[in-house]
């Protein structure tokens, strides 16, 4: 299995460009199942999760042509059955094909989805929404099946502003009869990107980016060309790398407005952030200061940035508190950080971090995608050579992370 060997305490400098957003590309690729004709999606990151979604689309009868960061997809007659556990267990986002297939085929059968082991991520909000739209749901033996003659628009209130449920219901409702209103909807930038793509195809969605989304169903959607927004979590991870190495770097291909919850906390920690039209400059030449965070749905601090942020706090002056409100198992990286010399106490969903003067190299293991990013960031700050194993989790969400960091001056090597 591949590993990263990182020789830490190297100053970074230069520019790095962010790839397209994984969390935006996955639902948009699922939404191509709604379309008649060909769709071409640009700025698709070359990631393991994207390859798994590509295989899923192929298994559903889609034609997929891949050229670097562009995917051309056509699905004339999609297959409703997504019950292959081998395919679905690799990709949590496989649940996002339920809405498009239910709308297009009137039926979908899917194995319970997999993904990172960061805590319970039930699909009950998705299913309650499908029920409200007129589907009948049956579950058993590891499968979920939904059927309907016609989806009919209705009012849906989400108990929690779930990103996945908002996306799935938005896609299903785009071909339903009448109007659907989703209240307490997620407001993430990825929701807006998906809505923009569906509207390009001929959909009628208004209010994306607010907590109330209105979808007027149409009879048909047609394939279109669309570019995925930049990955705000990847940008935040490179900012964290600059912070722990006391470096100044420029991060290109970003939407600064999408990064405000992250950059606000970076500034609170004593890090200078200068914003341009499509870039930010991160300057961490001053001492790092402890700053508390609490993860919340957007526009709060993103749960996906919590792990890399704890690496910053591990070497900041003072004591910080990190509260994780989204996923209950998102502290699996903290014992590994402790092996590197971080001073961390965990109580439930709260971590208290007392900044250490330095971190030391160690052999550590990745438990999930963002935990892997946190360990890479910590290794950049540590004395000596850190060995990070099970990095296939990192490959699910970061495109060429080792070459991008190396271009900034990091000493990082992928090895078997």
XYZ file of C-alpha atoms in Angstrom, residues 5-177:
173
model
C 7.083 10.210 3.694
C 7.223 13.874 4.713
C 10.317 15.646 5.983
C 8.916 18.551 7.960
C 9.832 22.088 8.943
C 10.396 23.279 5.372
C 9.162 26.776 4.539
C 6.674 26.926 1.662
C 6.487 29.587 -1.021
C 5.005 30.150 -4.448
C 1.563 29.517 -5.927
C -0.751 26.538 -5.973
C -3.969 26.102 -7.956
C -7.072 24.485 -6.486
C -8.949 21.767 -8.388
C -12.674 21.607 -8.984
C -14.814 20.794 -5.967
C -15.318 17.102 -5.265
C -18.427 17.869 -3.224
C -19.869 19.791 -6.154
C -18.774 17.465 -8.953
C -20.332 14.339 -7.418
C -23.968 15.597 -7.290
C -23.590 17.260 -10.701
C -22.394 13.977 -12.202
C -25.388 12.265 -10.595
C -27.653 14.953 -12.089
C -26.500 14.083 -15.627
C -28.803 11.051 -15.275
C -31.722 13.487 -15.478
C -30.755 14.747 -18.926
C -31.667 13.784 -22.454
C -28.600 14.018 -24.675
C -24.968 14.710 -23.841
C -23.684 16.704 -20.868
C -20.089 17.909 -20.633
C -18.799 18.725 -17.167
C -15.503 20.613 -16.894
C -13.123 21.080 -13.947
C -13.905 17.606 -12.610
C -11.108 16.691 -10.158
C -9.194 13.495 -10.940
C -9.953 11.691 -7.693
C -10.740 8.177 -6.535
C -14.293 9.213 -5.563
C -14.831 10.634 -9.058
C -13.608 7.397 -10.637
C -16.025 5.466 -8.427
C -18.886 7.747 -9.524
C -17.849 7.243 -13.155
C -18.029 3.458 -12.680
C -21.433 3.849 -11.037
C -22.742 5.876 -13.998
C -21.411 3.256 -16.417
C -23.179 0.518 -14.440
C -26.423 2.500 -14.824
C -26.194 2.483 -18.612
C -24.495 5.829 -19.142
C -21.876 6.456 -21.809
C -18.896 8.246 -20.266
C -16.008 9.806 -22.182
C -13.186 11.177 -20.047
C -10.624 13.741 -21.210
C -8.413 15.050 -18.399
C -10.677 17.221 -16.195
C -13.733 16.964 -18.488
C -16.375 14.236 -18.518
C -18.926 13.849 -21.302
C -21.927 11.805 -20.187
C -25.018 10.562 -22.002
C -27.667 8.309 -20.456
C -30.478 7.570 -22.916
C -32.177 4.829 -20.899
C -30.861 4.631 -17.327
C -31.086 1.399 -15.345
C -32.858 1.706 -12.001
C -30.930 -1.001 -10.145
C -27.887 0.221 -8.151
C -27.761 -2.762 -5.851
C -24.113 -3.745 -6.389
C -22.704 -3.499 -2.880
C -19.150 -3.566 -4.228
C -19.769 -0.370 -6.206
C -21.930 1.497 -3.714
C -19.892 0.647 -0.593
C -16.907 2.574 -1.990
C -18.790 5.839 -2.388
C -21.090 7.584 0.059
C -22.261 9.916 -2.716
C -23.792 6.952 -4.573
C -27.002 7.749 -2.675
C -27.269 10.874 -4.846
C -28.357 8.838 -7.863
C -31.622 7.971 -6.064
C -33.331 11.276 -6.862
C -32.433 11.322 -10.573
C -33.316 7.644 -11.115
C -36.609 7.917 -9.235
C -37.544 10.949 -11.334
C -36.387 9.438 -14.631
C -37.288 5.741 -14.208
C -40.004 5.817 -11.550
C -38.005 3.288 -9.578
C -34.629 2.911 -7.866
C -33.048 0.118 -5.884
C -29.780 0.817 -4.104
C -27.497 -0.869 -1.621
C -26.857 1.116 1.544
C -24.020 3.543 0.699
C -20.505 3.488 2.153
C -17.722 6.106 2.457
C -15.571 7.434 5.303
C -16.235 6.081 8.792
C -16.752 9.503 10.373
C -20.063 8.756 12.024
C -23.683 7.983 11.302
C -24.957 9.601 8.132
C -28.496 8.248 7.837
C -30.497 8.737 4.650
C -33.797 9.161 6.482
C -34.164 12.793 5.375
C -33.747 11.721 1.746
C -36.386 9.006 2.137
C -38.874 11.239 3.995
C -38.586 13.697 1.126
C -39.176 11.013 -1.496
C -42.231 9.845 0.455
C -43.586 13.382 0.483
C -43.131 13.539 -3.310
C -45.295 10.415 -3.668
C -42.802 7.545 -3.693
C -43.249 4.275 -1.828
C -40.205 3.139 0.132
C -39.197 -0.367 1.162
C -36.033 -1.412 3.018
C -34.460 -4.718 3.956
C -31.371 -6.922 3.652
C -29.088 -3.942 3.093
C -31.155 -2.409 0.277
C -33.428 0.578 -0.175
C -36.063 0.596 -2.928
C -38.267 3.508 -3.963
C -41.082 3.391 -6.516
C -43.569 5.869 -7.906
C -45.908 6.325 -10.860
C -45.425 10.080 -10.857
C -43.626 12.371 -8.468
C -45.833 15.264 -7.418
C -44.544 18.551 -6.053
C -45.155 19.311 -2.389
C -43.746 21.219 0.588
C -40.849 19.492 2.381
C -39.328 20.659 5.664
C -35.926 19.189 6.458
C -35.334 18.499 10.165
C -31.665 19.323 9.547
C -30.195 21.324 6.627
C -28.611 18.237 5.091
C -26.566 18.927 1.970
C -27.122 15.461 0.500
C -30.864 15.448 1.163
C -31.253 18.938 -0.308
C -29.388 17.859 -3.454
C -31.275 14.565 -3.845
C -34.701 16.150 -3.388
C -33.841 19.075 -5.663
C -32.910 16.619 -8.436
C -36.014 14.474 -7.934
C -38.321 17.503 -7.850
C -36.879 18.938 -11.058
C -38.938 16.388 -13.061
C -41.939 16.201 -10.681
C -45.390 17.522 -11.496
